[in-house]
Amino acid sequence: MHRLTVRRGQSALPSAADAVRDLADQIGQDDAALALVFVGAGFDLQVVGRALREAFACPILACTTAGEIGPQGYCHGTLLGVTLSSDEIHVRTAFLPSLRDFVTHGRAEPAWAASAASDARRFALVLLDGMSMLEDQVIALLQGQCDGIPIVGGSAGDHLRFQASAVYHDGAFHTGAGVVAVVETTLPFTTFMVQHFEPTSDRLAITAATPETRCVQEIFGAPAATEYARLIGVSREALTPAVFAANPVMLRVGGHYYVRSIQRANPDDSLTFYCAIDNGLVLTLARPTGLAASLASVLASVRAQMPDLALLVGFDCVLRRLELERTASSDRLGHILSDYPFAGFSTYGEQLNGLHMNHTLTGLALGGRA
């Protein structure tokens, strides 16, 4: 008998109400402990929000995406969902209506409180507005308030429009907000991260930046976009999301290198990043080590640790998706993921414990299948 029942589903119906009903038919469980729903571009969010509240009686963790990854592989404009049912799962959610206020005041939430169940462990799933530019500060605060339990999550997207991304709470989608689910369980679980870049010997120094907007004005004293283009060997006009995806930079933190990805080049020749950035930082140009090979290796290691694997929830940077599209590798990655019970979405940033990252896949593996 399974300790955990997982149902995954995906709907491509164009009508928001019809898509939610279709998804609910696929993944509905009367005793579900948690529903995860990732909403692709093109849906009326007001309709989706109301329909989700009507369709699911359990706690719901949902957000908008920059693409969905599920049973149908890498998709755009679909509704992807998962429900979990188990007597060994207990979920408490907390809504952060204003990430700005949370950063300013840092109030603790009741959901973080420890339980009296001595044999249970806890982890937290977090979804944050990917246009807030506050994820670095929020995740650092959450890590401290969650008593050091594992935290994994992603930043909501809007299909590279960079206009508005949103998270769900109580029948509606909200911008500038976040939602956290603290899960207490006796089931086996682990978090993981996939990163397929390594540092080179090429450095670049930020000599002018505006941290609150993640904007870099100068590199080595020269206009940032023009200098970055020179360093990677392309023209200023050639800077596109695909070029940024292929040529990220890395920052060394605590002896480890983490990607700091560029979101866009601005008309004033500055660069906007997906992660926190500051004046005086020395960054390193990165080179790829193999996206498919790194993913296959990490997931195989996870399965070796957890032979009763029931679900992988993944938060995958949209820049990885752009790289797949540029190299026509989406089907290859989709084939790798098809061997696993995977559900996730393309993000504007990934969270793991106290860090907000780019160009990675962070995830949760949950056992209990047998």
mmCIF file of C-alpha atoms in Angstrom, residues 24 49 80 102 134 141 163 188 223 249 258 279 282 289 296 314 343 353:
data_model
loop_
_atom_site.group_PDB
_atom_site.id
_atom_site.type_symbol
_atom_site.label_atom_id
_atom_site.label_comp_id
_atom_site.label_asym_id
_atom_site.label_seq_id
_atom_site.Cartn_x
_atom_site.Cartn_y
_atom_site.Cartn_z
ATOM 1 C CA ALA A 24 -9.353 19.059 -11.336
ATOM 2 C CA GLY A 49 -8.329 32.118 -9.150
ATOM 3 C CA LEU A 80 -0.160 22.095 -14.755
ATOM 4 C CA PHE A 102 7.888 41.625 4.898
ATOM 5 C CA LEU A 134 13.068 41.239 -3.431
ATOM 6 C CA LEU A 141 14.580 36.201 6.156
ATOM 7 C CA GLN A 163 5.291 43.081 -16.927
ATOM 8 C CA PRO A 188 11.322 10.610 3.167
ATOM 9 C CA PRO A 223 28.847 51.290 -20.119
ATOM 10 C CA VAL A 249 28.398 35.281 -14.986
ATOM 11 C CA TYR A 258 26.675 30.637 -8.163
ATOM 12 C CA ASN A 279 28.816 47.984 -6.798
ATOM 13 C CA VAL A 282 33.943 40.969 -9.099
ATOM 14 C CA THR A 289 29.398 21.822 -18.622
ATOM 15 C CA ALA A 296 20.553 13.172 -15.661
ATOM 16 C CA GLY A 314 11.216 21.362 -9.889
ATOM 17 C CA ALA A 343 6.224 18.548 -12.239
ATOM 18 C CA ASN A 353 17.461 27.382 1.722
#
